[in-house]
mmCIF file of C-alpha atoms and ligand atoms in Angstrom:
data_model
loop_
_atom_site.group_PDB
_atom_site.id
_atom_site.type_symbol
_atom_site.label_atom_id
_atom_site.label_comp_id
_atom_site.label_asym_id
_atom_site.label_seq_id
_atom_site.Cartn_x
_atom_site.Cartn_y
_atom_site.Cartn_z
ATOM 1 C CA MET D 1 -36.887 7.341 -67.298
ATOM 2 C CA SER D 2 -36.496 11.065 -68.091
ATOM 3 C CA ALA D 3 -35.736 13.391 -65.110
ATOM 4 C CA PHE D 4 -35.306 17.064 -64.608
ATOM 5 C CA LEU D 5 -32.993 18.413 -62.597
ATOM 6 C CA PHE D 6 -32.934 21.663 -59.888
ATOM 7 C CA VAL D 7 -29.275 22.686 -59.255
ATOM 8 C CA THR D 8 -29.973 25.782 -57.569
ATOM 9 C CA PRO D 9 -28.330 25.583 -54.185
ATOM 10 C CA THR D 10 -28.554 28.997 -53.396
ATOM 11 C CA TRP D 11 -32.555 28.655 -53.842
ATOM 12 C CA ASP D 12 -35.324 27.326 -51.829
ATOM 13 C CA GLY D 13 -36.652 24.708 -54.746
ATOM 14 C CA ASP D 14 -39.494 23.126 -53.190
ATOM 15 C CA GLN D 15 -41.890 25.653 -54.921
ATOM 16 C CA TRP D 16 -39.910 25.255 -57.844
ATOM 17 C CA ALA D 17 -40.117 21.541 -57.706
ATOM 18 C CA ASN D 18 -43.660 21.278 -56.886
ATOM 19 C CA GLU D 19 -44.715 23.684 -60.111
ATOM 20 C CA MET D 20 -42.250 21.700 -62.360
ATOM 21 C CA LYS D 21 -44.220 18.436 -61.268
ATOM 22 C CA LYS D 22 -47.154 20.037 -62.324
ATOM 23 C CA ALA D 23 -45.769 21.357 -65.874
ATOM 24 C CA LEU D 24 -43.784 18.184 -66.542
ATOM 25 C CA PRO D 25 -45.988 15.319 -64.991
ATOM 26 C CA ARG D 26 -43.725 12.805 -67.362
ATOM 27 C CA HIS D 27 -40.655 13.686 -66.143
ATOM 28 C CA ASP D 28 -39.067 12.892 -62.449
ATOM 29 C CA ILE D 29 -38.206 15.875 -60.886
ATOM 30 C CA ARG D 30 -35.340 16.134 -58.997
ATOM 31 C CA LYS D 31 -33.709 18.408 -56.480
ATOM 32 C CA TRP D 32 -29.434 18.676 -56.421
ATOM 33 C CA PRO D 33 -27.992 16.992 -53.940
ATOM 34 C CA ALA D 34 -30.452 14.458 -54.621
ATOM 35 C CA ILE D 35 -29.355 13.509 -58.220
ATOM 36 C CA GLY D 36 -30.167 9.806 -57.977
ATOM 37 C CA GLU D 37 -28.947 7.820 -61.535
ATOM 38 C CA THR D 38 -27.028 10.677 -63.382
ATOM 39 C CA ALA D 39 -27.620 9.014 -66.567
ATOM 40 C CA ASP D 40 -31.892 9.703 -66.086
ATOM 41 C CA VAL D 41 -31.271 13.495 -66.093
ATOM 42 C CA ARG D 42 -32.083 14.791 -69.780
ATOM 43 C CA TYR D 43 -32.724 18.865 -68.668
ATOM 44 C CA ALA D 44 -31.506 20.574 -65.732
ATOM 45 C CA ALA D 45 -32.105 24.095 -64.377
ATOM 46 C CA ALA D 46 -29.090 26.024 -62.732
ATOM 47 C CA TRP D 47 -28.365 28.796 -61.021
ATOM 48 C CA LEU D 48 -24.930 29.077 -59.219
ATOM 49 C CA PRO D 49 -24.296 25.453 -60.090
ATOM 50 C CA PRO D 50 -21.670 24.087 -58.129
ATOM 51 C CA PRO D 51 -18.610 23.021 -59.949
ATOM 52 C CA ASN D 52 -18.992 19.302 -61.764
ATOM 53 C CA VAL D 53 -22.472 18.959 -61.295
ATOM 54 C CA LEU D 54 -23.645 19.538 -64.805
ATOM 55 C CA ARG D 55 -20.468 18.178 -66.393
ATOM 56 C CA GLU D 56 -21.494 14.835 -64.645
ATOM 57 C CA LEU D 57 -24.889 14.618 -66.395
ATOM 58 C CA PRO D 58 -23.766 12.410 -69.509
ATOM 59 C CA ASN D 59 -27.371 12.445 -71.093
ATOM 60 C CA LEU D 60 -27.911 16.312 -70.528
ATOM 61 C CA LYS D 61 -29.693 17.686 -73.345
ATOM 62 C CA VAL D 62 -30.007 21.364 -72.146
ATOM 63 C CA ILE D 63 -29.681 23.603 -69.430
ATOM 64 C CA PHE D 64 -32.534 26.183 -68.703
ATOM 65 C CA SER D 65 -31.978 29.364 -66.475
ATOM 66 C CA LEU D 66 -34.833 29.869 -64.545
ATOM 67 C CA GLY D 67 -34.169 34.076 -65.057
ATOM 68 C CA ALA D 68 -33.309 36.268 -67.659
ATOM 69 C CA GLY D 69 -29.451 36.789 -67.029
ATOM 70 C CA VAL D 70 -27.349 33.984 -67.354
ATOM 71 C CA ASP D 71 -24.046 35.101 -65.543
ATOM 72 C CA ALA D 72 -24.871 32.476 -62.425
ATOM 73 C CA ILE D 73 -24.580 29.440 -64.945
ATOM 74 C CA LEU D 74 -21.644 30.933 -67.274
ATOM 75 C CA SER D 75 -19.901 31.541 -64.001
ATOM 76 C CA ASP D 76 -19.182 27.397 -63.422
ATOM 77 C CA PRO D 77 -15.913 27.016 -64.626
ATOM 78 C CA THR D 78 -16.666 23.455 -65.033
ATOM 79 C CA LEU D 79 -20.010 24.126 -67.560
ATOM 80 C CA PRO D 80 -19.804 21.409 -70.221
ATOM 81 C CA ASP D 81 -19.342 23.457 -73.273
ATOM 82 C CA ASN D 82 -21.414 21.402 -75.690
ATOM 83 C CA ILE D 83 -24.721 22.021 -73.963
ATOM 84 C CA PRO D 84 -27.449 24.556 -75.188
ATOM 85 C CA ILE D 85 -28.166 26.934 -72.567
ATOM 86 C CA VAL D 86 -31.782 28.690 -72.814
ATOM 87 C CA ARG D 87 -32.802 31.505 -70.564
ATOM 88 C CA VAL D 88 -36.378 32.912 -69.898
ATOM 89 C CA ASN D 89 -37.988 35.478 -72.296
ATOM 90 C CA SER D 90 -41.355 35.702 -71.160
ATOM 91 C CA PRO D 91 -44.250 38.619 -70.847
ATOM 92 C CA ASP D 92 -44.669 37.891 -67.306
ATOM 93 C CA LEU D 93 -40.909 38.839 -66.437
ATOM 94 C CA THR D 94 -40.641 41.416 -68.719
ATOM 95 C CA MET D 95 -43.811 43.239 -67.938
ATOM 96 C CA ARG D 96 -42.461 42.820 -63.880
ATOM 97 C CA MET D 97 -39.430 44.914 -65.335
ATOM 98 C CA SER D 98 -40.932 47.495 -66.971
ATOM 99 C CA GLU D 99 -43.129 48.465 -64.107
ATOM 100 C CA HIS D 100 -40.100 48.973 -61.981
ATOM 101 C CA ILE D 101 -38.323 51.105 -64.757
ATOM 102 C CA VAL D 102 -41.484 52.690 -65.435
ATOM 103 C CA MET D 103 -42.237 53.330 -61.535
ATOM 104 C CA HIS D 104 -38.844 54.544 -60.479
ATOM 105 C CA VAL D 105 -38.298 56.953 -63.714
ATOM 106 C CA LEU D 106 -41.369 58.620 -62.159
ATOM 107 C CA MET D 107 -40.664 58.638 -58.925
ATOM 108 C CA HIS D 108 -37.598 60.488 -59.747
ATOM 109 C CA HIS D 109 -39.408 62.687 -62.295
ATOM 110 C CA ARG D 110 -42.262 63.640 -60.111
ATOM 111 C CA GLN D 111 -39.560 64.264 -56.825
ATOM 112 C CA GLN D 112 -41.841 61.628 -54.944
ATOM 113 C CA ALA D 113 -38.771 61.640 -51.944
ATOM 114 C CA ARG D 114 -39.644 65.325 -51.652
ATOM 115 C CA ILE D 115 -43.282 65.015 -51.868
ATOM 116 C CA LEU D 116 -43.609 62.185 -49.091
ATOM 117 C CA ALA D 117 -41.018 64.365 -46.975
ATOM 118 C CA ASN D 118 -43.575 67.119 -47.242
ATOM 119 C CA GLN D 119 -46.210 65.078 -46.220
ATOM 120 C CA ARG D 120 -44.557 63.844 -43.045
ATOM 121 C CA ASN D 121 -43.874 67.485 -42.036
ATOM 122 C CA LYS D 122 -47.024 68.757 -42.957
ATOM 123 C CA THR D 123 -46.236 70.852 -45.333
ATOM 124 C CA TRP D 124 -48.479 72.137 -48.622
ATOM 125 C CA ASP D 125 -45.379 72.516 -51.135
ATOM 126 C CA SER D 126 -46.987 72.459 -54.432
ATOM 127 C CA PHE D 127 -43.568 73.114 -56.034
ATOM 128 C CA PRO D 128 -43.428 73.450 -59.962
ATOM 129 C CA GLN D 129 -43.088 70.417 -62.073
ATOM 130 C CA HIS D 130 -41.964 69.463 -65.332
ATOM 131 C CA ALA D 131 -43.242 67.586 -68.090
ATOM 132 C CA ALA D 132 -42.008 64.431 -68.747
ATOM 133 C CA SER D 133 -41.052 65.534 -72.462
ATOM 134 C CA ALA D 134 -38.193 67.678 -70.658
ATOM 135 C CA LEU D 135 -36.522 64.758 -69.565
ATOM 136 C CA ARG D 136 -34.042 62.791 -71.686
ATOM 137 C CA VAL D 137 -34.189 59.021 -70.133
ATOM 138 C CA GLY D 138 -31.411 56.700 -71.564
ATOM 139 C CA VAL D 139 -31.442 52.809 -71.590
ATOM 140 C CA MET D 140 -28.281 50.442 -71.672
ATOM 141 C CA GLY D 141 -29.512 47.575 -72.964
ATOM 142 C CA LEU D 142 -32.075 47.458 -75.648
ATOM 143 C CA GLY D 143 -32.790 43.514 -75.482
ATOM 144 C CA VAL D 144 -36.116 42.342 -74.288
ATOM 145 C CA LEU D 145 -36.116 43.890 -70.966
ATOM 146 C CA GLY D 146 -34.778 47.370 -72.229
ATOM 147 C CA GLU D 147 -36.700 47.638 -75.149
ATOM 148 C CA ASP D 148 -40.000 46.830 -73.452
ATOM 149 C CA ALA D 149 -39.252 49.559 -70.711
ATOM 150 C CA ALA D 150 -37.622 51.990 -73.248
ATOM 151 C CA LYS D 151 -40.866 51.874 -75.524
ATOM 152 C CA LYS D 152 -43.216 52.236 -72.303
ATOM 153 C CA LEU D 153 -41.457 55.236 -71.217
ATOM 154 C CA ALA D 154 -41.376 56.920 -74.663
ATOM 155 C CA MET D 155 -45.071 56.193 -74.438
ATOM 156 C CA LEU D 156 -45.116 58.268 -71.588
ATOM 157 C CA GLY D 157 -43.597 61.207 -73.331
ATOM 158 C CA PHE D 158 -40.276 61.099 -72.058
ATOM 159 C CA GLN D 159 -37.315 61.832 -74.485
ATOM 160 C CA VAL D 160 -35.616 58.001 -74.580
ATOM 161 C CA ALA D 161 -32.607 56.795 -76.370
ATOM 162 C CA GLY D 162 -30.838 52.989 -75.870
ATOM 163 C CA TRP D 163 -27.993 52.041 -76.247
ATOM 164 C CA SER D 164 -26.997 48.399 -77.402
ATOM 165 C CA ARG D 165 -24.026 46.484 -79.023
ATOM 166 C CA SER D 166 -26.094 46.506 -82.481
ATOM 167 C CA ARG D 167 -28.189 49.196 -83.952
ATOM 168 C CA LYS D 168 -32.073 49.027 -83.298
ATOM 169 C CA SER D 169 -35.133 50.293 -85.234
ATOM 170 C CA ILE D 170 -37.321 50.982 -82.268
ATOM 171 C CA TYR D 171 -40.467 53.544 -82.719
ATOM 172 C CA GLY D 172 -39.763 56.572 -80.523
ATOM 173 C CA VAL D 173 -36.615 55.350 -78.986
ATOM 174 C CA GLN D 174 -33.272 57.368 -80.727
ATOM 175 C CA SER D 175 -30.605 54.032 -80.881
ATOM 176 C CA PHE D 176 -26.711 54.468 -79.949
ATOM 177 C CA ALA D 177 -24.969 51.200 -80.617
ATOM 178 C CA GLY D 178 -21.304 50.069 -79.773
ATOM 179 C CA ALA D 179 -18.555 51.775 -77.665
ATOM 180 C CA GLU D 180 -17.616 54.545 -80.086
ATOM 181 C CA GLU D 181 -21.301 56.029 -79.303
ATOM 182 C CA LEU D 182 -21.402 55.353 -75.855
ATOM 183 C CA ASP D 183 -20.232 59.232 -75.284
ATOM 184 C CA ALA D 184 -22.705 60.863 -77.229
ATOM 185 C CA PHE D 185 -25.648 58.797 -75.413
ATOM 186 C CA LEU D 186 -24.500 59.631 -72.310
ATOM 187 C CA THR D 187 -23.766 62.969 -72.406
ATOM 188 C CA ARG D 188 -28.055 63.478 -73.815
ATOM 189 C CA THR D 189 -29.344 61.452 -70.994
ATOM 190 C CA ASP D 190 -30.539 62.846 -67.535
ATOM 191 C CA ILE D 191 -31.954 59.881 -66.318
ATOM 192 C CA LEU D 192 -29.672 56.656 -67.293
ATOM 193 C CA VAL D 193 -31.385 53.268 -66.799
ATOM 194 C CA CYS D 194 -29.092 50.139 -66.780
ATOM 195 C CA LEU D 195 -30.228 46.776 -68.259
ATOM 196 C CA LEU D 196 -27.249 45.496 -69.150
ATOM 197 C CA PRO D 197 -26.376 41.692 -68.829
ATOM 198 C CA ALA D 198 -23.366 41.056 -66.922
ATOM 199 C CA THR D 199 -20.257 39.981 -69.282
ATOM 200 C CA ALA D 200 -16.505 41.048 -69.138
ATOM 201 C CA GLU D 201 -17.171 43.753 -71.096
ATOM 202 C CA THR D 202 -19.986 45.304 -69.223
ATOM 203 C CA ASP D 203 -18.363 44.906 -65.523
ATOM 204 C CA GLY D 204 -17.574 47.674 -63.897
ATOM 205 C CA LEU D 205 -18.709 49.963 -66.892
ATOM 206 C CA ILE D 206 -20.741 52.205 -64.481
ATOM 207 C CA ASN D 207 -18.202 54.300 -62.957
ATOM 208 C CA ARG D 208 -17.105 57.835 -61.580
ATOM 209 C CA ALA D 209 -16.274 58.488 -65.526
ATOM 210 C CA VAL D 210 -19.047 57.324 -66.951
ATOM 211 C CA ILE D 211 -21.087 59.301 -64.397
ATOM 212 C CA LYS D 212 -19.214 62.510 -65.099
ATOM 213 C CA LYS D 213 -20.478 62.547 -69.001
ATOM 214 C CA LEU D 214 -24.179 62.298 -68.189
ATOM 215 C CA ALA D 215 -26.081 65.230 -68.820
ATOM 216 C CA HIS D 216 -25.942 67.875 -66.236
ATOM 217 C CA ASN D 217 -28.258 70.836 -67.795
ATOM 218 C CA GLY D 218 -31.531 69.058 -67.514
ATOM 219 C CA PRO D 219 -34.660 69.959 -65.392
ATOM 220 C CA LEU D 220 -33.595 67.938 -62.345
ATOM 221 C CA GLY D 221 -30.398 69.642 -61.628
ATOM 222 C CA ALA D 222 -28.411 66.490 -61.768
ATOM 223 C CA PRO D 223 -28.729 62.866 -63.472
ATOM 224 C CA VAL D 224 -30.216 59.914 -62.147
ATOM 225 C CA LEU D 225 -29.165 56.177 -61.720
ATOM 226 C CA ILE D 226 -31.603 53.448 -62.155
ATOM 227 C CA ASN D 227 -29.732 49.762 -62.586
ATOM 228 C CA ALA D 228 -31.751 46.695 -62.239
ATOM 229 C CA GLY D 229 -28.707 44.632 -64.756
ATOM 230 C CA ARG D 230 -26.945 43.083 -62.180
ATOM 231 C CA GLY D 231 -24.470 44.737 -59.462
ATOM 232 C CA ARG D 232 -21.090 43.673 -61.104
ATOM 233 C CA GLN D 233 -21.650 46.759 -63.686
ATOM 234 C CA GLN D 234 -21.432 49.765 -61.150
ATOM 235 C CA VAL D 235 -18.652 50.428 -59.047
ATOM 236 C CA GLU D 236 -20.334 51.353 -55.812
ATOM 237 C CA ALA D 237 -17.777 53.424 -54.455
ATOM 238 C CA ASP D 238 -17.747 55.901 -57.221
ATOM 239 C CA ILE D 239 -21.517 56.110 -57.197
ATOM 240 C CA LEU D 240 -21.480 56.882 -53.012
ATOM 241 C CA ALA D 241 -19.119 59.603 -54.339
ATOM 242 C CA ALA D 242 -21.024 60.849 -57.052
ATOM 243 C CA LEU D 243 -24.095 61.177 -54.768
ATOM 244 C CA GLU D 244 -21.937 63.245 -52.590
ATOM 245 C CA SER D 245 -20.205 65.552 -54.863
ATOM 246 C CA GLY D 246 -23.767 66.331 -56.576
ATOM 247 C CA GLU D 247 -22.528 64.557 -59.870
ATOM 248 C CA LEU D 248 -25.619 62.397 -59.398
ATOM 249 C CA LEU D 249 -29.192 63.604 -57.793
ATOM 250 C CA ALA D 250 -30.367 60.142 -56.803
ATOM 251 C CA VAL D 251 -30.125 56.477 -57.749
ATOM 252 C CA SER D 252 -32.424 53.859 -57.750
ATOM 253 C CA LEU D 253 -30.563 50.319 -56.954
ATOM 254 C CA ASP D 254 -32.140 47.009 -57.534
ATOM 255 C CA VAL D 255 -28.664 44.866 -57.904
ATOM 256 C CA PHE D 256 -25.575 44.973 -55.742
ATOM 257 C CA GLY D 257 -21.833 43.802 -55.911
ATOM 258 C CA LYS D 258 -22.534 41.711 -53.046
ATOM 259 C CA GLU D 259 -26.586 40.192 -52.014
ATOM 260 C CA PRO D 260 -28.049 40.308 -49.706
ATOM 261 C CA LEU D 261 -26.438 44.026 -49.307
ATOM 262 C CA PRO D 262 -24.314 43.610 -46.159
ATOM 263 C CA ASN D 263 -25.916 45.370 -43.212
ATOM 264 C CA ASP D 264 -22.786 48.111 -43.093
ATOM 265 C CA SER D 265 -23.572 49.440 -46.539
ATOM 266 C CA PRO D 266 -24.091 52.978 -46.662
ATOM 267 C CA PHE D 267 -27.009 52.288 -49.190
ATOM 268 C CA TRP D 268 -29.408 51.217 -46.963
ATOM 269 C CA SER D 269 -29.462 54.294 -45.022
ATOM 270 C CA HIS D 270 -28.395 56.945 -48.012
ATOM 271 C CA PRO D 271 -31.468 59.845 -48.087
ATOM 272 C CA ARG D 272 -30.759 59.718 -51.688
ATOM 273 C CA VAL D 273 -30.918 55.877 -52.600
ATOM 274 C CA TYR D 274 -33.965 53.595 -53.491
ATOM 275 C CA LEU D 275 -33.270 50.612 -52.690
ATOM 276 C CA THR D 276 -34.884 47.102 -53.690
ATOM 277 C CA PRO D 277 -33.683 43.729 -52.903
ATOM 278 C CA HIS D 278 -32.852 42.446 -56.619
ATOM 279 C CA SER D 279 -36.831 42.164 -57.022
ATOM 280 C CA ALA D 280 -37.364 44.182 -59.944
ATOM 281 C CA ALA D 281 -38.656 41.326 -61.951
ATOM 282 C CA ASP D 282 -38.928 38.233 -59.803
ATOM 283 C CA SER D 283 -39.298 35.038 -61.788
ATOM 284 C CA GLU D 284 -42.525 33.317 -60.781
ATOM 285 C CA PRO D 285 -42.315 29.754 -60.488
ATOM 286 C CA SER D 286 -45.419 28.749 -62.046
ATOM 287 C CA VAL D 287 -44.749 30.809 -65.123
ATOM 288 C CA ILE D 288 -41.477 30.138 -65.578
ATOM 289 C CA CYS D 289 -41.957 26.283 -65.044
ATOM 290 C CA THR D 290 -44.667 26.128 -67.696
ATOM 291 C CA TYR D 291 -42.377 28.105 -70.195
ATOM 292 C CA VAL D 292 -39.616 26.014 -69.804
ATOM 293 C CA ALA D 293 -42.118 22.617 -70.236
ATOM 294 C CA GLN D 294 -43.302 24.072 -73.605
ATOM 295 C CA ALA D 295 -39.517 24.693 -74.151
ATOM 296 C CA ILE D 296 -38.909 21.042 -73.964
ATOM 297 C CA THR D 297 -42.148 19.860 -75.514
ATOM 298 C CA GLN D 298 -41.150 21.683 -78.417
ATOM 299 C CA PHE D 299 -37.754 20.336 -78.393
ATOM 300 C CA GLU D 300 -38.523 16.752 -78.017
ATOM 301 C CA LYS D 301 -41.136 17.486 -81.058
ATOM 302 C CA THR D 302 -38.763 19.241 -83.332
ATOM 303 C CA GLY D 303 -35.050 19.707 -82.083
ATOM 304 C CA GLN D 304 -36.050 23.391 -81.949
ATOM 305 C CA LEU D 305 -34.926 25.739 -79.009
ATOM 306 C CA ASP D 306 -35.845 29.093 -78.427
ATOM 307 C CA ASN D 307 -33.654 31.865 -76.691
ATOM 308 C CA LEU D 308 -30.476 30.596 -77.097
ATOM 309 C CA VAL D 309 -27.506 31.632 -74.894
ATOM 310 C CA ASP D 310 -24.751 33.073 -77.014
ATOM 311 C CA ARG D 311 -21.614 31.663 -74.427
ATOM 312 C CA THR D 312 -18.767 33.756 -76.815
ATOM 313 C CA ARG D 313 -20.999 36.943 -76.161
ATOM 314 C CA GLY D 314 -21.849 35.857 -72.896
ATOM 315 C CA TYR D 315 -25.620 36.320 -73.045
HETATM 316 P P1 NAP G 1 -31.010 40.672 -73.920
HETATM 317 O O1 NAP G 1 -32.160 40.621 -74.581
HETATM 318 O O2 NAP G 1 -29.885 39.242 -73.797
HETATM 319 O O3 NAP G 1 -30.638 41.780 -73.554
HETATM 320 C C1 NAP G 1 -29.226 42.503 -73.807
HETATM 321 C C2 NAP G 1 -29.086 44.052 -74.108
HETATM 322 O O4 NAP G 1 -27.774 44.467 -73.966
HETATM 323 C C3 NAP G 1 -29.165 43.471 -75.909
HETATM 324 O O5 NAP G 1 -29.424 45.017 -75.941
HETATM 325 C C4 NAP G 1 -27.613 44.093 -76.144
HETATM 326 O O6 NAP G 1 -26.944 44.392 -77.465
HETATM 327 C C5 NAP G 1 -27.097 45.151 -74.872
HETATM 328 N N1 NAP G 1 -25.576 44.302 -74.533
HETATM 329 C C6 NAP G 1 -24.983 43.626 -74.111
HETATM 330 N N2 NAP G 1 -23.620 43.491 -73.890
HETATM 331 C C7 NAP G 1 -23.687 44.940 -74.694
HETATM 332 C C8 NAP G 1 -22.366 45.877 -74.463
HETATM 333 N N3 NAP G 1 -21.025 45.501 -74.055
HETATM 334 N N4 NAP G 1 -22.436 46.769 -75.067
HETATM 335 C C9 NAP G 1 -23.839 47.272 -75.185
HETATM 336 N N5 NAP G 1 -24.888 46.686 -75.346
HETATM 337 C C10 NAP G 1 -24.602 45.311 -74.491
HETATM 338 O O7 NAP G 1 -31.180 40.430 -71.816
HETATM 339 P P2 NAP G 1 -32.564 41.081 -70.946
HETATM 340 O O8 NAP G 1 -33.715 39.610 -71.287
HETATM 341 O O9 NAP G 1 -33.083 42.128 -71.612
HETATM 342 O O10 NAP G 1 -32.020 41.229 -69.510
HETATM 343 C C11 NAP G 1 -30.929 41.814 -69.400
HETATM 344 C C12 NAP G 1 -30.435 41.844 -68.068
HETATM 345 O O11 NAP G 1 -31.426 42.236 -66.959
HETATM 346 C C13 NAP G 1 -30.107 40.113 -67.780
HETATM 347 O O12 NAP G 1 -29.293 39.836 -68.396
HETATM 348 C C14 NAP G 1 -29.947 40.518 -66.210
HETATM 349 O O13 NAP G 1 -28.695 40.526 -66.182
HETATM 350 C C15 NAP G 1 -31.042 41.563 -65.813
HETATM 351 N N6 NAP G 1 -32.131 40.930 -65.118
HETATM 352 C C16 NAP G 1 -31.964 41.703 -63.988
HETATM 353 C C17 NAP G 1 -33.672 41.244 -63.068
HETATM 354 C C18 NAP G 1 -33.676 42.167 -61.719
HETATM 355 O O14 NAP G 1 -34.620 41.556 -61.178
HETATM 356 N N7 NAP G 1 -33.146 42.632 -61.077
HETATM 357 C C19 NAP G 1 -34.258 40.549 -63.744
HETATM 358 C C20 NAP G 1 -34.274 39.950 -65.041
HETATM 359 C C21 NAP G 1 -33.246 40.450 -65.898
HETATM 360 P P3 NAP G 1 -27.935 43.503 -79.032
HETATM 361 O O15 NAP G 1 -29.016 43.795 -78.523
HETATM 362 O O16 NAP G 1 -26.743 44.443 -79.450
HETATM 363 O O17 NAP G 1 -26.905 41.825 -78.728
HETATM 364 C C1 GLV G 2 -32.888 38.107 -62.311
HETATM 365 O O1 GLV G 2 -32.135 38.558 -62.206
HETATM 366 C C2 GLV G 2 -32.902 37.273 -63.929
HETATM 367 O O2 GLV G 2 -31.685 37.512 -64.476
HETATM 368 O O3 GLV G 2 -33.793 36.733 -64.389
#
């Protein structure tokens, strides 16, 4: 008996379990806390696993993340250290994220909030609009998601740069690398897009000092922030203060320090905040279960795993 176990206490797992049964018909699909015989479990998918659950699976071979980020797995202090972790790298998820980023860049660039307000007020105001080529977009994180979004923005004509740990060579995208090039990246950026993983190094990175370094001489008059990485990366009080002081024109936030966002958060009603409920790039169960099943088939045939997480980097 080989079992696949979902350890996803904060998710409604029924749809996932049903899709995984279709994708992995020869495995017994189980859902924590109904683990059954622990020795049967060869594979697990985890998101915020309770302590010791994964550690106590003696024959566990691979841990799967059901999303691109793995912070919700690495946060388990009892995570067994010798088990490989595979994360999602799927064209479906990547396309969803690029749609979200392109849509929000365009909404700020084309001043969609102003257009909607004019419509509500029955105001015929065809104000001047600048070209995409006048705007400098900076994408923090040029991994699977950041690279795709950056390329699509470059195709639309924006001046695009990216910031990552290592140097990149992406057609149409200027590369900035490492902490020493962060300031140069920020000072040339009108719209800052964050697609970084949550790690000790990126926690709190989007703070008042970083916001102050963004370009303030662009066509929008003040910079814009779009964060679809993780809430841990943003200092929310600093973002609100920067919106008030004019250091930020507007923000699009998909991720928050506390999710769901509490009812009393000022972000809900702020007129210059575009808010989405961590839905920039959903993991579609049928797509991700097929992806996981293909990874298991390859692993059982060849011993090879792709899209492995480097635990020392934290992503
Ligand atoms: P990825 O392929 O692992 O790419 C991560 C990128 O971040 C890489 O370019 C990496 O640089 C860069 N990076 C990491 N630490 C850095 C640091 N300290 N300084 C500078 N650059 C750093 O990840 P991905 O698949 O693109 O996903 C990125 C993140 O998006 C996920 O971790 C998750 O948090 C978030 N996400 C959000 C949603 C949503 O719905 N809101 C959905 C999916 C994912 P190198 O290339 O040099 O290593
Ligand atoms: C979602 O947030 C993901 O990491 O895929």
